[in-house]
XYZ file of C-alpha atoms in Angstrom:
567
model
C -13.478 0.879 -3.350
C -10.763 3.239 -2.177
C -7.195 2.365 -3.049
C -5.603 5.380 -1.465
C -3.892 4.907 1.839
C -4.745 7.099 4.765
C -2.876 10.176 5.826
C 0.445 9.457 7.437
C 3.502 7.393 6.671
C 1.774 4.881 4.450
C 2.499 4.498 0.741
C -0.153 5.866 -1.579
C -2.082 3.150 -3.336
C -2.869 3.461 -7.051
C -6.065 5.305 -7.920
C -8.481 3.637 -10.276
C -10.435 5.702 -12.793
C -12.886 3.842 -14.977
C -13.162 4.886 -18.600
C -14.564 3.601 -21.847
C -11.358 2.510 -23.548
C -10.708 -1.230 -23.748
C -7.375 -2.832 -22.885
C -8.311 -6.501 -22.914
C -6.017 -7.323 -25.804
C -3.011 -5.942 -23.902
C -4.018 -7.909 -20.839
C -4.117 -11.045 -22.927
C -0.650 -10.422 -24.329
C 0.807 -9.904 -20.881
C -0.775 -12.977 -19.372
C -0.417 -15.311 -22.307
C -4.123 -16.171 -22.105
C -6.898 -16.284 -24.652
C -10.170 -14.423 -24.485
C -13.525 -16.027 -23.990
C -14.658 -15.986 -20.390
C -13.532 -16.928 -16.930
C -12.718 -20.537 -17.779
C -10.600 -19.755 -20.840
C -7.356 -19.004 -19.040
C -4.376 -21.021 -20.228
C -2.516 -20.508 -16.977
C -2.206 -23.605 -14.778
C -5.031 -24.181 -12.349
C -2.678 -23.733 -9.381
C -1.238 -20.379 -10.618
C -2.839 -17.260 -9.141
C -2.649 -14.223 -11.448
C -2.970 -10.909 -9.620
C -3.099 -7.229 -10.548
C -2.216 -4.608 -7.937
C -2.815 -1.576 -10.132
C 0.808 -1.445 -11.257
C 1.231 0.527 -14.476
C 4.606 0.588 -16.157
C 7.631 -1.578 -15.622
C 8.527 -3.171 -12.308
C 11.937 -2.248 -10.918
C 13.288 -5.260 -9.071
C 13.641 -4.697 -5.337
C 12.441 -7.071 -2.627
C 14.027 -5.187 0.282
C 11.069 -5.124 2.719
C 12.411 -1.957 4.359
C 12.773 0.000 1.126
C 10.061 2.452 0.043
C 10.530 1.112 -3.504
C 9.959 -2.531 -2.542
C 7.618 -4.238 -5.007
C 6.447 -7.079 -2.757
C 7.310 -10.053 -0.629
C 6.271 -8.836 2.826
C 4.411 -11.770 4.348
C 4.926 -14.038 1.369
C 8.762 -14.084 1.455
C 9.619 -12.230 4.661
C 7.532 -13.196 7.678
C 6.841 -11.409 10.938
C 6.565 -13.098 14.327
C 2.760 -13.322 14.155
C 0.053 -12.467 11.659
C -1.868 -9.420 12.872
C -4.696 -7.899 10.855
C -6.885 -4.865 11.450
C -10.085 -6.385 10.021
C -10.863 -8.621 12.976
C -10.137 -8.880 16.686
C -9.103 -12.515 16.762
C -5.962 -13.774 18.504
C -2.722 -13.218 16.611
C -1.822 -16.169 14.405
C 1.621 -17.693 15.102
C 4.217 -17.417 12.347
C 7.884 -17.283 13.355
C 6.691 -16.781 16.919
C 4.603 -19.368 18.729
C 3.612 -17.490 21.897
C 4.226 -14.186 23.652
C 3.805 -12.884 27.196
C 3.805 -9.372 28.646
C 4.882 -8.655 32.192
C 2.327 -6.935 34.407
C 3.843 -3.498 33.925
C 3.918 -3.744 30.142
C 7.665 -3.103 30.059
C 8.796 -6.585 29.007
C 7.591 -8.811 26.185
C 8.891 -12.379 25.989
C 8.453 -14.224 22.681
C 8.958 -17.924 22.024
C 10.058 -18.779 18.485
C 9.496 -21.878 16.405
C 12.411 -24.272 16.027
C 11.496 -25.736 12.638
C 11.836 -22.733 10.331
C 14.656 -22.308 7.828
C 15.662 -19.533 5.494
C 15.051 -20.292 1.821
C 18.810 -20.707 1.296
C 18.786 -23.582 3.791
C 20.244 -21.751 6.792
C 18.379 -22.211 10.118
C 16.225 -19.433 11.508
C 17.080 -18.509 15.125
C 16.439 -15.837 17.729
C 19.619 -14.100 16.589
C 17.839 -13.161 13.358
C 15.026 -11.530 15.333
C 17.432 -9.638 17.574
C 19.439 -8.545 14.540
C 16.332 -7.221 12.757
C 15.170 -5.074 15.662
C 18.683 -3.847 16.424
C 18.952 -2.841 12.758
C 15.851 -0.680 13.226
C 17.316 0.930 16.337
C 20.586 1.601 14.513
C 18.857 2.937 11.381
C 16.205 5.508 12.379
C 15.083 6.041 8.776
C 13.888 2.418 8.695
C 12.286 2.504 12.118
C 8.899 3.776 10.965
C 7.182 1.729 13.682
C 8.959 3.781 16.349
C 10.450 0.795 18.176
C 12.305 2.314 21.139
C 13.061 -0.643 23.388
C 15.861 -3.158 23.551
C 15.944 -6.728 22.281
C 17.890 -9.730 23.561
C 18.119 -13.285 22.227
C 18.283 -15.413 25.366
C 18.700 -18.666 23.388
C 17.895 -19.951 19.900
C 14.128 -19.898 20.422
C 13.524 -17.011 22.829
C 13.773 -13.226 22.591
C 12.940 -10.592 25.167
C 11.942 -6.995 24.390
C 12.218 -4.415 27.170
C 11.191 -0.778 27.539
C 11.660 1.898 30.166
C 7.908 2.607 30.145
C 4.746 0.605 29.441
C 4.570 -0.401 25.782
C 1.428 -2.524 25.470
C 0.269 -0.608 22.380
C 3.524 -1.432 20.564
C 2.500 -5.090 20.410
C 0.633 -5.277 17.066
C 3.326 -3.490 15.073
C 6.239 -5.236 16.758
C 4.715 -8.694 16.541
C 2.825 -8.444 13.275
C 4.213 -5.683 11.083
C 7.993 -6.133 11.331
C 9.492 -8.435 8.650
C 12.339 -10.533 10.044
C 15.473 -10.659 7.857
C 18.417 -13.106 7.919
C 21.433 -11.888 9.868
C 23.847 -14.035 7.873
C 23.040 -12.042 4.723
C 21.864 -8.669 5.971
C 24.806 -8.029 8.292
C 26.832 -7.262 5.177
C 24.452 -4.881 3.385
C 23.194 -1.323 3.666
C 19.472 -1.830 4.319
C 18.687 1.771 3.334
C 20.082 1.534 -0.201
C 20.745 -2.053 -1.211
C 18.341 -3.683 -3.655
C 17.254 -7.239 -2.880
C 17.202 -8.929 -6.285
C 17.469 -12.435 -4.796
C 15.405 -12.292 -1.590
C 15.927 -14.928 1.100
C 13.096 -15.355 3.590
C 11.291 -17.895 5.743
C 7.943 -17.473 4.009
C 5.713 -19.765 2.009
C 6.947 -18.327 -1.295
C 10.221 -17.528 -3.027
C 11.022 -15.403 -6.063
C 10.732 -17.615 -9.144
C 11.011 -15.326 -12.153
C 11.281 -11.588 -12.758
C 10.557 -9.550 -15.850
C 9.800 -5.860 -16.116
C 6.090 -6.422 -16.811
C 5.517 -9.452 -14.603
C 7.159 -11.357 -11.802
C 6.310 -14.698 -10.252
C 6.532 -16.120 -6.757
C 6.755 -19.901 -6.370
C 5.633 -21.989 -3.432
C 8.377 -22.983 -0.986
C 8.474 -26.808 -0.665
C 10.502 -26.469 2.564
C 8.088 -24.043 4.238
C 7.649 -24.821 7.926
C 3.865 -24.603 7.550
C 3.743 -26.966 4.587
C 3.917 -26.082 0.915
C 0.876 -24.009 -0.172
C -1.565 -25.451 -2.675
C -1.170 -22.314 -4.792
C 2.092 -23.149 -6.568
C 2.712 -19.800 -8.243
C 1.561 -16.201 -7.804
C 2.062 -14.068 -10.890
C 2.036 -10.269 -10.519
C 1.175 -8.328 -13.681
C 1.758 -4.777 -14.805
C -1.053 -3.575 -17.076
C -1.321 -0.418 -19.128
C -4.223 1.911 -18.434
C -6.730 2.255 -15.631
C -9.349 0.135 -17.396
C -7.051 -2.857 -17.845
C -7.991 -4.591 -14.607
C -11.713 -4.560 -15.334
C -11.110 -5.674 -18.904
C -8.854 -8.516 -17.734
C -11.586 -9.678 -15.359
C -14.016 -9.715 -18.265
C -11.533 -11.777 -20.273
C -10.872 -14.133 -17.365
C -7.114 -13.461 -17.489
C -6.567 -12.364 -13.888
C -7.739 -13.981 -10.684
C -7.610 -11.137 -8.154
C -7.653 -7.373 -8.260
C -8.739 -4.636 -5.877
C -10.540 -1.686 -7.386
C -13.817 -0.484 -8.851
C -15.442 -1.999 -11.900
C -18.669 -0.957 -13.597
C -21.816 -1.992 -11.730
C -19.918 -3.186 -8.657
C -23.073 -4.450 -6.975
C -23.407 -7.181 -9.613
C -19.909 -8.563 -10.094
C -20.972 -12.217 -10.042
C -23.510 -11.621 -12.828
C -21.271 -9.421 -14.960
C -18.118 -11.522 -14.544
C -19.089 -15.217 -14.508
C -16.880 -17.206 -12.166
C -15.961 -14.181 -10.061
C -17.230 -12.756 -6.794
C -16.473 -9.574 -4.864
C -16.217 -8.470 -1.266
C -16.280 -4.912 0.064
C -14.588 -4.213 3.395
C -15.581 -1.096 5.370
C -12.286 0.162 6.693
C -11.018 3.633 5.723
C -13.155 6.394 7.147
C -13.683 9.231 4.693
C -13.658 12.661 6.295
C -13.380 16.331 5.523
C -10.143 17.264 7.244
C -10.155 20.792 8.599
C -7.359 23.135 9.562
C -9.116 23.659 12.866
C -6.834 25.414 15.362
C -6.611 29.197 15.475
C -3.927 28.846 18.168
C -1.722 26.915 15.739
C -2.305 29.387 12.911
C -5.336 28.099 10.998
C -7.509 30.723 9.322
C -11.005 30.616 7.885
C -14.583 29.853 8.930
C -13.764 26.139 9.356
C -11.889 27.030 12.572
C -15.319 27.486 14.217
C -16.611 24.166 15.648
C -20.166 25.337 14.898
C -19.347 25.448 11.184
C -17.877 21.968 11.298
C -20.930 20.646 13.112
C -23.256 22.425 10.673
C -21.557 20.736 7.721
C -21.810 17.378 9.493
C -25.605 17.693 9.897
C -26.245 19.100 6.409
C -24.852 16.100 4.519
C -27.059 13.594 2.731
C -24.770 10.593 3.119
C -27.055 8.189 1.257
C -26.890 10.424 -1.794
C -23.106 10.795 -1.549
C -22.788 7.019 -1.363
C -24.956 6.489 -4.421
C -23.470 9.169 -6.651
C -19.793 9.009 -5.669
C -19.094 5.570 -4.232
C -21.375 3.146 -6.155
C -23.060 2.314 -2.822
C -19.871 0.648 -1.553
C -19.504 3.003 1.432
C -21.240 2.482 4.762
C -22.131 4.246 7.985
C -19.607 6.132 10.069
C -19.468 7.060 13.737
C -18.542 10.600 14.803
C -16.217 8.873 17.284
C -14.301 7.225 14.397
C -14.632 3.847 16.095
C -15.618 1.416 13.342
C -19.223 0.357 13.731
C -18.419 -3.013 12.124
C -15.742 -4.264 14.566
C -15.421 -1.612 17.307
C -19.053 -0.811 18.077
C -18.697 -1.964 21.688
C -16.015 0.689 22.229
C -18.266 3.634 21.353
C -18.943 5.615 24.506
C -22.395 5.286 26.020
C -22.253 9.057 26.581
C -22.281 9.773 22.836
C -25.882 10.677 22.046
C -25.662 9.804 18.334
C -23.159 6.946 17.856
C -23.732 6.883 14.072
C -23.728 9.861 11.712
C -27.181 10.603 10.253
C -27.715 9.310 6.717
C -30.191 12.085 5.847
C -29.604 15.826 6.222
C -30.971 17.853 9.118
C -31.009 21.373 7.710
C -32.855 22.791 10.715
C -30.139 21.530 13.071
C -27.426 22.841 10.766
C -29.030 26.281 10.605
C -29.558 26.454 14.377
C -25.887 25.730 15.014
C -24.802 28.510 12.670
C -27.280 31.073 13.944
C -26.364 30.363 17.568
C -22.744 31.024 16.570
C -23.638 34.432 15.152
C -24.145 33.655 11.463
C -26.991 35.233 9.504
C -28.262 34.213 6.096
C -27.891 36.802 3.336
C -30.111 37.525 0.386
C -28.044 35.126 -1.699
C -28.933 32.290 0.686
C -25.390 32.020 2.057
C -24.674 32.484 5.758
C -22.205 35.171 6.782
C -20.558 36.480 9.936
C -18.829 39.823 10.407
C -19.292 40.485 6.717
C -17.534 37.273 5.666
C -19.669 34.781 3.698
C -19.484 31.130 4.693
C -17.517 29.909 1.682
C -15.083 27.008 1.929
C -12.646 25.245 -0.372
C -11.952 21.501 -0.289
C -8.551 20.260 -1.475
C -8.590 17.113 -3.636
C -6.184 15.342 -5.975
C -6.771 15.785 -9.706
C -8.128 12.549 -11.147
C -9.614 11.183 -7.919
C -13.024 11.045 -9.525
C -14.877 9.450 -6.625
C -13.757 12.157 -4.214
C -14.352 14.929 -6.755
C -17.874 13.641 -7.314
C -18.371 13.472 -3.547
C -17.316 17.106 -3.159
C -19.590 18.221 -5.985
C -22.473 16.317 -4.400
C -21.790 17.737 -0.949
C -21.497 21.200 -2.479
C -25.044 20.956 -3.777
C -26.269 19.662 -0.422
C -24.526 22.383 1.569
C -25.863 25.081 -0.744
C -29.302 24.239 0.615
C -27.869 24.743 4.120
C -26.462 28.185 3.301
C -22.839 27.028 2.983
C -20.801 27.382 -0.212
C -18.378 24.526 -0.866
C -16.093 24.197 -3.875
C -13.325 21.800 -4.889
C -9.726 22.819 -5.506
C -7.877 20.193 -7.546
C -4.102 19.832 -7.476
C -1.390 17.213 -7.866
C -0.886 14.625 -5.157
C 2.337 16.327 -4.062
C 0.636 19.734 -3.757
C -2.357 18.237 -1.931
C -0.063 16.437 0.507
C 2.025 19.560 1.114
C -1.046 21.685 1.821
C -2.389 19.199 4.360
C 0.953 18.641 6.008
C 1.711 22.347 6.452
C -1.844 23.432 7.254
C -2.249 25.614 4.183
C -5.837 24.592 3.538
C -9.380 25.024 4.820
C -10.808 21.571 4.107
C -9.357 18.482 2.445
C -10.982 15.159 1.638
C -9.091 12.054 2.721
C -9.566 8.844 4.681
C -8.343 8.017 8.161
C -6.629 4.648 8.442
C -6.972 2.075 11.178
C -3.371 1.323 12.093
C -1.951 -2.166 12.695
C -4.855 -3.677 14.643
C -8.603 -3.296 15.035
C -8.397 -0.923 17.982
C -9.408 2.770 17.825
C -6.383 3.748 19.920
C -4.172 3.723 16.841
C -6.409 6.082 14.856
C -6.803 8.390 17.865
C -3.073 8.453 18.507
C -2.237 9.316 14.894
C -4.850 11.939 14.197
C -5.675 13.551 17.570
C -2.376 13.530 19.469
C -0.718 16.909 19.944
C 2.666 15.196 19.535
C 1.872 14.574 15.866
C 0.791 18.054 14.831
C 2.568 21.365 14.273
C 1.970 25.052 13.738
C 0.748 26.121 10.330
C 3.733 26.314 8.000
C 5.494 23.396 9.640
C 4.976 19.787 8.559
C 2.623 17.795 10.805
C 3.356 14.040 10.757
C -0.246 12.793 10.888
C -2.468 15.202 12.873
C -3.212 17.423 9.876
C -6.240 19.011 11.573
C -3.988 20.714 14.128
C -6.204 19.343 16.893
C -4.812 19.686 20.399
C -6.533 18.893 23.696
C -4.632 18.208 26.948
C -7.375 15.853 28.155
C -7.109 13.766 24.973
C -3.315 13.716 25.207
C -3.549 12.508 28.815
C -6.047 9.797 27.865
C -3.790 8.572 25.058
C -0.836 8.433 27.438
C -2.918 6.449 29.918
C -4.007 3.983 27.222
C -0.360 3.235 26.467
C 0.072 2.081 30.052
C -3.143 0.042 30.386
C -3.141 -3.700 29.830
C -5.363 -4.350 26.765
C -7.195 -6.979 28.821
C -8.447 -4.275 31.223
C -11.392 -3.230 29.093
C -13.031 -1.065 31.770
C -9.918 1.044 32.283
C -9.481 1.446 28.538
C -13.116 2.410 27.999
C -12.809 5.207 30.548
C -10.081 6.765 28.406
C -11.983 6.176 25.167
C -14.924 8.008 26.731
C -12.729 11.072 27.298
C -11.314 11.051 23.780
C -14.637 10.469 22.058
C -16.446 13.199 23.990
C -13.808 15.705 22.913
C -13.609 14.793 19.239
C -17.379 14.548 18.768
C -17.805 18.021 20.227
C -14.888 19.642 18.402
C -15.104 17.615 15.159
C -11.759 18.602 13.583
C -12.350 15.789 11.082
C -15.908 15.942 9.733
C -17.113 12.338 9.250
C -18.515 11.581 5.804
C -18.745 7.779 5.396
C -16.713 4.628 5.885
C -15.149 3.866 2.534
C -15.399 0.333 1.225
C -12.407 -1.405 -0.357
C -13.746 -3.782 -3.009
C -11.824 -6.778 -4.339
C -12.872 -9.028 -7.196
C -11.636 -12.618 -7.178
C -11.863 -15.816 -9.215
C -14.060 -17.910 -6.957
C -14.603 -20.686 -9.508
C -10.836 -21.247 -9.889
C -9.880 -20.991 -6.192
C -11.741 -21.556 -2.922
C -10.831 -20.142 0.470
C -11.233 -16.426 -0.204
C -11.989 -14.087 2.730
C -15.670 -13.288 3.116
C -17.616 -11.109 5.511
C -18.487 -14.285 7.415
C -14.845 -15.417 7.523
C -12.745 -12.259 7.364
C -9.433 -13.831 8.320
C -7.415 -11.210 6.374
C -7.925 -7.904 4.583
C -8.581 -9.087 1.003
C -6.875 -6.258 -0.886
C -4.222 -7.614 -3.225
C -1.877 -4.728 -2.413
C -2.236 -5.190 1.371
C 0.775 -6.927 2.903
C 1.072 -9.140 4.900
C -2.662 -9.917 4.578
C -2.314 -10.933 0.938
C 0.176 -13.650 1.935
C -2.367 -15.145 4.321
C -4.809 -15.335 1.439
C -2.207 -16.985 -0.811
C -1.677 -19.687 1.812
C -5.390 -20.213 2.375
C -6.457 -20.617 -1.257
C -7.080 -24.002 -2.819
C -7.359 -24.608 -6.588
C -10.726 -26.045 -7.555
C -9.440 -27.658 -10.732
C -11.938 -25.738 -12.867
């Protein structure tokens, strides 16, 4: 259900707020379709119409390294392999066919395919790969993946990456999240400022047509993997937050990601459509937790954080705020759906309780020196236990969640209120530590491996004193033992599961005890898709890609996998 990205260097996804106003007529104008149900679309049966939540005009830019890029990663520009964070399967070959690490993790050799061409007809070679990574090294503002090695093209189909220290954990981003660009064109541009209006890539699609309110990708007949059966992908811009749901009802779009009324019954309410909800982003109450780094307030006491954790009625929060699309969460922040085997055996409660335990909550507070006043609110040293949660104005699901949790915590003797502000203000408060609590979700990183979440949100290297901007560790958590375990994980071969688990045990013990991020639930991202028009969509039984239309490069894998049904 959640379309926001997690804290860090990820772009913010559009928020969806359902209202009563109808926008179906506008959707019909933009798509050139007529109303009357899922089979009434006048678009060709092999054209996929998608809605990413874009409102307003598109500004043409297919530079995959630009923050204003409007698309093409995966579909036009390919990486070496396809890597997703929704499963733990082997990486799927794209421009690369195989890769090998040396024993020390300091050298990665990649073999490239010899049958790929750029869409302008030029051959793809190892020089293009070397050029791309050297461009990142030479342009730090583009190097958001933190690539810090060297790259050498040893011949047309082989490249070697080297580092001065073990770099096993760099693999998913390097191999799967770095779009390769053509040297013969990009050597003459400024990648930080130049707009790509005529993108040239190796992917299964090319830019076909661009207009301010819609653009179209066309299948590449020369694609090395064979021309896709989906011949065109049309991206729409719609006006108003209700437009996506209304377009589904009219049968004028084939794929969107976002909430619709009565999400549990999409197939009944929208004939010809189905939905899938992926548990991925873990909703938490972020806390400014470290007194040593300048945090102030009762939330700096671990007992308060633990008391909040036990006082929550998560089933009720799910029902009232998230349309029952959220799911269980582990206090270790290892996903219970794909990372359950990595939860430490030493963690007594591997899953957060769904029902409140007010006795446990009260015991924790009283053992920490809190006493309940006549108003029913706990206090310590004359200070009542009152906390403010920062949230973005208009994020109705999160605002409802805070209101619901506020009522629940009132019964536990804790006062909780929401403070709404703009996205920029909310982000600034979190980044600089000028907050008590904030509601947000923690993202998974490039692969289904808890290391990436732990490294982003619990590493001292990514936090800062209050008043200074923290890159990702907004909770100001710092623990030398956790830092040492993270450093050790960077040097351990991913195949050595026992050695890795020993370090996960250290990290999980610390974060469960300290709880700088109070686990709420695992947020579900729900996508609705036209199952009667196309087959091959990701399902929970075959989750080959993350099925959010705005998620690149996963969306490109879906484009290639779909097959028109002819209906």
